[in-house]
Short mmCIF file of C-alpha atoms in Angstrom, two decimals:
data_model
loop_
_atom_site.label_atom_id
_atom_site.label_comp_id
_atom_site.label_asym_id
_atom_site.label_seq_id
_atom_site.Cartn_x
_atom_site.Cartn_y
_atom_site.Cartn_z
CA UNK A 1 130.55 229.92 -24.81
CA UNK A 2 130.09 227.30 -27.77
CA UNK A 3 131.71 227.45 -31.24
CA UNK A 4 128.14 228.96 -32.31
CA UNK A 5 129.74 231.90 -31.73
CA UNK A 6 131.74 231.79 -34.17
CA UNK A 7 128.87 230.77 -36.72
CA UNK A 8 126.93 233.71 -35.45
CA UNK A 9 129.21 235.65 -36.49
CA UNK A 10 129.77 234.37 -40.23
CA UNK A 11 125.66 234.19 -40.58
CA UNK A 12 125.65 237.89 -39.57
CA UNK A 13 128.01 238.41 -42.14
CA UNK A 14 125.99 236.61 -45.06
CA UNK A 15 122.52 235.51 -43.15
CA UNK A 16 120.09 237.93 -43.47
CA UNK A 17 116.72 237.19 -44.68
CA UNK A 18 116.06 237.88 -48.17
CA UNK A 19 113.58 241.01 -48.29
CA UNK A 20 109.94 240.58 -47.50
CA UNK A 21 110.12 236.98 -46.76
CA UNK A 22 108.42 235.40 -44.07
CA UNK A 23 110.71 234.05 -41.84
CA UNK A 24 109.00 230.99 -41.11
CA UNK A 25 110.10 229.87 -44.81
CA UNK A 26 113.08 232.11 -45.95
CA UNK A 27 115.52 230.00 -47.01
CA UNK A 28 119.47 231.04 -46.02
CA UNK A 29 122.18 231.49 -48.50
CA UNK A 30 123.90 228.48 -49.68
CA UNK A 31 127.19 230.90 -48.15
CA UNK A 32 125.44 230.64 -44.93
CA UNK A 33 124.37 227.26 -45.03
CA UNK A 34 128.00 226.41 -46.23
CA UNK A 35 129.56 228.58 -43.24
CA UNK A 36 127.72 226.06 -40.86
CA UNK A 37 128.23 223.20 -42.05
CA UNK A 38 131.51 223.47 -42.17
CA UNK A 39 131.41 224.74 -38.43
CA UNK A 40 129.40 222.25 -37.33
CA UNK A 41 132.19 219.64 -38.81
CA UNK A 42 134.91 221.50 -37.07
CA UNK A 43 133.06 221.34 -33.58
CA UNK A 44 132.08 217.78 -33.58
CA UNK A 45 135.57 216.55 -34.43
CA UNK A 46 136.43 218.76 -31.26
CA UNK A 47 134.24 217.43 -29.08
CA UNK A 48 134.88 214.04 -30.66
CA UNK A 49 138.60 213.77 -29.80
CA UNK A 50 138.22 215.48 -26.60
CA UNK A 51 135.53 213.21 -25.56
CA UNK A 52 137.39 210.21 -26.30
CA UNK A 53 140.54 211.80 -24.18
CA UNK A 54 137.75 212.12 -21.27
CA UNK A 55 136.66 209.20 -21.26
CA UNK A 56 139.67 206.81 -21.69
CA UNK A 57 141.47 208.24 -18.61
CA UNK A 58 138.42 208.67 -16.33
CA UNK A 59 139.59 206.12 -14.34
CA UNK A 60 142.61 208.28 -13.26
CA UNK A 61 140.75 211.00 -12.89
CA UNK A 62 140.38 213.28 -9.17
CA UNK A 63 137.31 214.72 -10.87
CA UNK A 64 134.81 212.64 -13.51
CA UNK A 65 131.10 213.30 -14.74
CA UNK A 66 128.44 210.80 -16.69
CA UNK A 67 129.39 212.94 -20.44
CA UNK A 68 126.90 211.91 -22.80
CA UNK A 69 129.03 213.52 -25.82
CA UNK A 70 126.50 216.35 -27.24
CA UNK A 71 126.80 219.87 -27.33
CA UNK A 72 123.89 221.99 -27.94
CA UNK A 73 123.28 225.63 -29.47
CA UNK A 74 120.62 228.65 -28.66
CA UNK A 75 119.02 230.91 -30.94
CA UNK A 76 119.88 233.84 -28.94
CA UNK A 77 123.96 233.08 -29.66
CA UNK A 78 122.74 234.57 -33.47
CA UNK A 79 122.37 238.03 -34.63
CA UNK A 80 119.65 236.97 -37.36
CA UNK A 81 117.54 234.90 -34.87
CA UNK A 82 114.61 234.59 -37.79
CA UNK A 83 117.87 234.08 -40.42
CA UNK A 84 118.59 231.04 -38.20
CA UNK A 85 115.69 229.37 -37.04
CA UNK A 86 115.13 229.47 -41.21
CA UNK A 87 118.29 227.77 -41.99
CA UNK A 88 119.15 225.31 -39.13
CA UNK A 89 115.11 224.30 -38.17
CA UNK A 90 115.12 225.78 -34.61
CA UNK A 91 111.77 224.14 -33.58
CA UNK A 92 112.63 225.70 -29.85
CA UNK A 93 115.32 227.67 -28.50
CA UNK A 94 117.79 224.73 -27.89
CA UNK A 95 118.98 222.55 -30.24
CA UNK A 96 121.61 220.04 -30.92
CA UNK A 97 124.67 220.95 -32.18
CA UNK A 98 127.17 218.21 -32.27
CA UNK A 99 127.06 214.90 -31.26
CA UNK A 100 129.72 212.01 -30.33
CA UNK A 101 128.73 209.27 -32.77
CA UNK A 102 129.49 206.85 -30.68
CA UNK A 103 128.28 208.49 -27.50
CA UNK A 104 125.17 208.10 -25.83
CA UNK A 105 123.42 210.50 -27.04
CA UNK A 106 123.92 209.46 -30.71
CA UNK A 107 123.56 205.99 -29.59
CA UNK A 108 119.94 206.54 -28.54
CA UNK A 109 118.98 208.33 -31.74
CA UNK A 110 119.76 211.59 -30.59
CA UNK A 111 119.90 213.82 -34.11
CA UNK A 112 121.56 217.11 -34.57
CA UNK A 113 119.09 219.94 -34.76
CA UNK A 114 116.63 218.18 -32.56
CA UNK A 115 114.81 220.89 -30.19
CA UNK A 116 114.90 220.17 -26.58
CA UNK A 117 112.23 221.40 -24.47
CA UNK A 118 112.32 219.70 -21.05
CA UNK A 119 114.60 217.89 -18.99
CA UNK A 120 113.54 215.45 -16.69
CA UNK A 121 109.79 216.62 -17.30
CA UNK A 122 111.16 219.92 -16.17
CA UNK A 123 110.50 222.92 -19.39
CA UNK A 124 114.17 223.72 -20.40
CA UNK A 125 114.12 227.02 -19.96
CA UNK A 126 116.25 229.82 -18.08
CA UNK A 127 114.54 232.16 -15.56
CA UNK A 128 115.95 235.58 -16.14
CA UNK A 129 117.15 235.86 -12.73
CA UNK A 130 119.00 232.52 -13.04
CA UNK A 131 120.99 234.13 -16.75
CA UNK A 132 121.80 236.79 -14.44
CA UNK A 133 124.35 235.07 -12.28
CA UNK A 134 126.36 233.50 -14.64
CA UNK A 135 129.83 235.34 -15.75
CA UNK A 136 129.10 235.28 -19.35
CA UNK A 137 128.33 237.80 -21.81
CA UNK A 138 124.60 237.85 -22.53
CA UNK A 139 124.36 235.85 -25.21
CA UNK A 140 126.38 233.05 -24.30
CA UNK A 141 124.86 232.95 -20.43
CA UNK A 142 121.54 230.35 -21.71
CA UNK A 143 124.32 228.00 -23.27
CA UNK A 144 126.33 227.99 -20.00
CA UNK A 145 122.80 227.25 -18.11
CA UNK A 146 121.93 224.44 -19.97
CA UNK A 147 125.61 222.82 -19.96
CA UNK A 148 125.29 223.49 -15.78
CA UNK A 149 121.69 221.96 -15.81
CA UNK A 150 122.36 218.65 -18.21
CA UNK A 151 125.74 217.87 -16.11
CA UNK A 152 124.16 218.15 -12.57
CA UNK A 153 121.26 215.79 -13.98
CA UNK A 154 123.86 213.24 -15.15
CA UNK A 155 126.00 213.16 -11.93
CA UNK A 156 122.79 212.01 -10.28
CA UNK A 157 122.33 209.41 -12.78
CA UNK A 158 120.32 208.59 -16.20
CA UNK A 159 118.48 211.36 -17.71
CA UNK A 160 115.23 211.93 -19.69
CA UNK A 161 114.77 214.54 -23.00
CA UNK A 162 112.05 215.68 -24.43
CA UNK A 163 112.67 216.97 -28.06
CA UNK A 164 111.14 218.00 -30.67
CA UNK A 165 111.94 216.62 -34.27
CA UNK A 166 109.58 217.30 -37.45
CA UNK A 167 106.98 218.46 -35.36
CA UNK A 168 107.12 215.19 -33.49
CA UNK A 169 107.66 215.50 -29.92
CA UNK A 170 109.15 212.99 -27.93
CA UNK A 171 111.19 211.52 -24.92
CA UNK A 172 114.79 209.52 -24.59
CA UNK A 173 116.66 208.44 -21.66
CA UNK A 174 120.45 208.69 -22.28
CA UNK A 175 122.91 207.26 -19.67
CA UNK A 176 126.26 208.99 -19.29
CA UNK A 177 129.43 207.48 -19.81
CA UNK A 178 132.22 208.28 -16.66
CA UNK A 179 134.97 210.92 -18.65
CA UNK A 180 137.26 213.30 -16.68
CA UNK A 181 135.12 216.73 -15.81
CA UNK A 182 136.06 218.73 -18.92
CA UNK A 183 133.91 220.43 -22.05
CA UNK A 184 135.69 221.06 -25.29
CA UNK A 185 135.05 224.24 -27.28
CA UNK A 186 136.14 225.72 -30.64
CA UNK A 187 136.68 229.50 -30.26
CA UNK A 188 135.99 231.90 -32.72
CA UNK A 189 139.45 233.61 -33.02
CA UNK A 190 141.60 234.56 -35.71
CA UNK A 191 144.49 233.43 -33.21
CA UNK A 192 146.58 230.57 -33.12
CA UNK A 193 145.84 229.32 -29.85
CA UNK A 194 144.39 226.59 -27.40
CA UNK A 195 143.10 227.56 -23.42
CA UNK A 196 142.32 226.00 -20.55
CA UNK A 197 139.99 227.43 -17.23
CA UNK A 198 140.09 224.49 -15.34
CA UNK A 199 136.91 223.21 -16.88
CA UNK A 200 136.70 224.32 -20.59
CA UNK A 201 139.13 223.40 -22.59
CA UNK A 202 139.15 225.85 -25.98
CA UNK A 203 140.98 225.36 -29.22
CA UNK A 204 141.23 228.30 -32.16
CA UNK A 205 139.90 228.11 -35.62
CA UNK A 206 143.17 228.93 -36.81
CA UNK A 207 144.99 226.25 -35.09
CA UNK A 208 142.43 223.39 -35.73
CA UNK A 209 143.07 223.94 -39.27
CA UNK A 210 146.59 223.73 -39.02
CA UNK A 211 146.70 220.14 -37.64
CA UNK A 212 147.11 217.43 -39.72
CA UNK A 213 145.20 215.02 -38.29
CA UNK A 214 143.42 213.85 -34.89
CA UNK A 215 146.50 212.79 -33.47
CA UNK A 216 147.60 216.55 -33.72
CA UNK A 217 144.59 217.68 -32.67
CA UNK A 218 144.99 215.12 -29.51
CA UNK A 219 148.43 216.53 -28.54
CA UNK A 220 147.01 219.84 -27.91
CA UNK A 221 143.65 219.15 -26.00
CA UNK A 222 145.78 216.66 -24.11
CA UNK A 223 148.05 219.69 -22.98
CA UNK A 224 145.13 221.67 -22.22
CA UNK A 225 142.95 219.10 -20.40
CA UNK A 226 146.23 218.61 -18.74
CA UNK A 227 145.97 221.52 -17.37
CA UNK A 228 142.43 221.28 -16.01
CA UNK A 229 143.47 217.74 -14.41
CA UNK A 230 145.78 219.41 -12.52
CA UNK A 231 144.13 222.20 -11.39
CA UNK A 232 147.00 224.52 -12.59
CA UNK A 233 144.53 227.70 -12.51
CA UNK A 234 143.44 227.36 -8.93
CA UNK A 235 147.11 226.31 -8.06
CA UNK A 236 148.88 229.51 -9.97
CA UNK A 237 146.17 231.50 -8.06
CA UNK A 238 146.95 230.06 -4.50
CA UNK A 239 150.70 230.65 -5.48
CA UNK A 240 149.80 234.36 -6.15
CA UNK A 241 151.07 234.33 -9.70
CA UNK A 242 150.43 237.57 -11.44
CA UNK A 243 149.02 237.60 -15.02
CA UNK A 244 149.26 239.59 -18.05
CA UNK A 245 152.66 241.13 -18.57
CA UNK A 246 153.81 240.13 -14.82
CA UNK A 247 153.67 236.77 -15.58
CA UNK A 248 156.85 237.03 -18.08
CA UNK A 249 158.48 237.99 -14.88
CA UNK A 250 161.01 235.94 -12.06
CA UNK A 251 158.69 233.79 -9.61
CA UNK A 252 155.83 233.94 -12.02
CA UNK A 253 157.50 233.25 -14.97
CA UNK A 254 158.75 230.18 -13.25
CA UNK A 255 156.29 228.51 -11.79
CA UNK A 256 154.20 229.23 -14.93
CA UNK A 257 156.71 226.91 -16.46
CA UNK A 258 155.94 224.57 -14.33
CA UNK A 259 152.70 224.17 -14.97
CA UNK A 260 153.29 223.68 -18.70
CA UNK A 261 156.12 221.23 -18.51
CA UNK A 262 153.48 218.76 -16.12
CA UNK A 263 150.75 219.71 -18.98
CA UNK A 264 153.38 218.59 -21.79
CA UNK A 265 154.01 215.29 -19.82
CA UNK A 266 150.66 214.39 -18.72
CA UNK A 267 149.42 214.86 -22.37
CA UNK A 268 151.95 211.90 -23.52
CA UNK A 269 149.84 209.66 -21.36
CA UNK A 270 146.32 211.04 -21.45
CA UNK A 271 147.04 210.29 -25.57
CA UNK A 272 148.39 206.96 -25.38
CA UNK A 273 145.58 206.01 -22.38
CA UNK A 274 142.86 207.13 -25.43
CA UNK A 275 144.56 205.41 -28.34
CA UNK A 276 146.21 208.40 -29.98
CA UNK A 277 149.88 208.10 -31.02
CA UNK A 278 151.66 210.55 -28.80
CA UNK A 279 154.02 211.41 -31.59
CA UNK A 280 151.39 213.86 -33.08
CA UNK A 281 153.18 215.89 -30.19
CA UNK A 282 156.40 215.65 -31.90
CA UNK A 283 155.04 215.62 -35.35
CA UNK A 284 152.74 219.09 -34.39
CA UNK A 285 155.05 220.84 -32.78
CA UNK A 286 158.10 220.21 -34.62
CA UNK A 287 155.94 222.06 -37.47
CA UNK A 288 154.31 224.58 -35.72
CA UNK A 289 157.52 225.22 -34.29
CA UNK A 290 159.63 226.07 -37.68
CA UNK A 291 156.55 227.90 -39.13
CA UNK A 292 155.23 229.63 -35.99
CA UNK A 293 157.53 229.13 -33.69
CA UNK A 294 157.59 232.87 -31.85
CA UNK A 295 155.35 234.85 -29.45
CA UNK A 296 154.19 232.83 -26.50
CA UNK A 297 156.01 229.95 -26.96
CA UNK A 298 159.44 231.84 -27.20
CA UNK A 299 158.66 233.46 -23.83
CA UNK A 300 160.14 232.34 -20.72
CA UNK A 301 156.95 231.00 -19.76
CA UNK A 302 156.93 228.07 -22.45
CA UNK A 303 159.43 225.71 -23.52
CA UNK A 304 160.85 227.00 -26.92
CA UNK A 305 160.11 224.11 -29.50
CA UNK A 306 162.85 221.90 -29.73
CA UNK A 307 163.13 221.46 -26.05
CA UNK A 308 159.35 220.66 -26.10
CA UNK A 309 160.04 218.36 -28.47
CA UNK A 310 162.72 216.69 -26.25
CA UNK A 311 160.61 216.74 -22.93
CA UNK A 312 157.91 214.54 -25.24
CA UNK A 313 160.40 211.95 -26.29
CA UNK A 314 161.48 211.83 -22.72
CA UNK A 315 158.10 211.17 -21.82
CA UNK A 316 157.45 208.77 -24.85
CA UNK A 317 160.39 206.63 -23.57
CA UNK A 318 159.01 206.82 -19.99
CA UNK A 319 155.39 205.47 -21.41
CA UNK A 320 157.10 202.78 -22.75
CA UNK A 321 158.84 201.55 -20.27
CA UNK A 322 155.84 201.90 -17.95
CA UNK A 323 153.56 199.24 -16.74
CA UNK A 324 149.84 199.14 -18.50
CA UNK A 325 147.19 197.91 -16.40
CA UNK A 326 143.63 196.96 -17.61
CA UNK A 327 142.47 200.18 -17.45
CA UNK A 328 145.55 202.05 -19.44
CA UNK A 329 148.78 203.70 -18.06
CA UNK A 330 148.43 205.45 -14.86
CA UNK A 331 149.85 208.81 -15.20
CA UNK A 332 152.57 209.47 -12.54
CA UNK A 333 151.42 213.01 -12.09
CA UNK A 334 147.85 211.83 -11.68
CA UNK A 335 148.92 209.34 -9.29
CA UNK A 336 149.96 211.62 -6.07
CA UNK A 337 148.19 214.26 -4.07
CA UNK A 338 148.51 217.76 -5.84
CA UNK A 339 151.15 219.71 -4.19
CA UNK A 340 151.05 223.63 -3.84
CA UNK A 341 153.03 224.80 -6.70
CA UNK A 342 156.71 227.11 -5.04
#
């Protein structure tokens, strides 16, 4: 599920081994190596902003974690598994990815690359018959396992890793941090586009790249951790909205609506709440909206540009006006029971 996918995908493209090499010391091509790095870049600052959203409005959060800001990566999410272990130093199957720097996994010394082999004493390692009940595709089912298995361990409390890091094996405890229950993810699209599941929240290639800086980048995982703090999925569902083409259409067209016009004024908050300026809204989608303004966002389910721009000034005046307790601004919409949406 990871943005590895996406780096899979550009190693199979340039990643193969040179011929005859051993794999244990090929070397990758500088185009692969480049690919990566750059992707690796991309997905911390994702993780990085999203994190910091998380964990600055835990405290209004219904549903919160211990995050310890760290994503990791498998060698079975690449087609060239002896192409990879080569380029990136898989010493096991998992590895770091990304890392918060300053979350608490970085903050104990936590490196990228670093192999993890147990958790808890406990070998990290799938059982087949635990892959096969996750709703993944195959490759993406031992990521999904480990996220599932490191976020149960932290809601009990503190956690211990074993890793492995230039042959040196070796344990650290890492506390969590309380965030709002949400992972961050960049997709491997060619799409403009950002999603929400009501636990991942997913942002495009394409559309990372078209912000101009993290307080664009906050507007839009705002909006779609918005949507996850609201439970708009399992809300939609229990209002029998239709997808696909159906949900263009009269009662599921509106309360589809809905649901995005709470996500575009919870985000105002959530950003302020993390120290983001909640004009990137504005700024982003004033732009996005001249260049790119059409498909989705001209349907009746979204707001057409320049009335989303209005509905965030609204909100921006609204902030402003508001109270700020220790803690930050409490969102109104996080601050009464969820209603059934009608």
């Amino acid at each position: 599920m990871r943005a590895i996918r996406h780096i899979a995908c550009c190693l199979a493209l340039g990643g193969a081994l040179p011929s005859g090499a051993a794999p244990a010391f090929a070397e990758a091509p500088d185009s692969a190596i480049a690919a990566f790095d750059a992707l690796r870049a991309s997905d911390t600052r994702v993780l990085s902003v999203g994190t910091r959203l998380a964990r600055a409005n835990a405290p209004f959060c219904r549903s919160r974690e211990n995050a310890i800001g760290m994503t990791l990566h498998h060698i079975g999410q690449y087609p060239d598994a002896a192409a990879a272990r080569a380029s990136f130093g898989f010493a096991r199957d998992y590895a770091v990815l990304a890392l918060v720097a300053d979350g608490p996994a970085a903050q104990t010394g936590i490196r990228p690359d670093d192999a993890i082999v147990a958790l808890n004493g406990v070998a990290f390692a799938p059982a087949p018959a635990a892959l096969g009940t996750i709703d993944q595709p195959a490759a993406y089912r031992p990521i999904a396992w480990a996220d599932a298995q490191i976020r149960s361990a932290l809601d009990t409390g503190p956690i211990t890793l074993t890793l492995i890091r230039d042959g040196r094996t070796f344990d650290v405890a890492v506390t969590g941090t309380p965030a709002c229950r949400s992972r961050f993810e960049l997709r491997p699209s060619g799409e403009y586009g950002a999603s929400a599941d009501g636990d991942i929240v997913g942002i495009t290639v394409p559309m990372l790249d078209f912000m101009v800086d993290d307080d664009e980048l906050a507007a839009i995982l705002a909006h779609e951790m918005a949507h996850n703090l609201l439970e708009h999925r399992r809300r939609l569902n229990a209002a029998g909205v239709q997808r696909g083409l159906l949900q263009q259409l009269g009662r599921n067209a509106r309360l589809t609506l809905a649901t995005e016009i709470e996500a575009d004024r919870l985000s105002i908050w959530l950003m302020a709440n993390a120290g983001y300026d909640p004009g990137g809204a504005v700024r982003f989608w004033t732009r996005y909206g001249r260049q790119r303004g059409k498909g989705i966002f001209s349907a009746p389910t979204h707001y057409r540009w320049k009335k989303r721009v209005g509905l965030f000034e609204e909100e921006m005046a609204k902030l402003t006006g508001a109270a700020r307790d220790p803690r930050g601004w409490l969102p109104p919409l996080l601050a009464e029971p969820l209603a059934p949406l009608d």
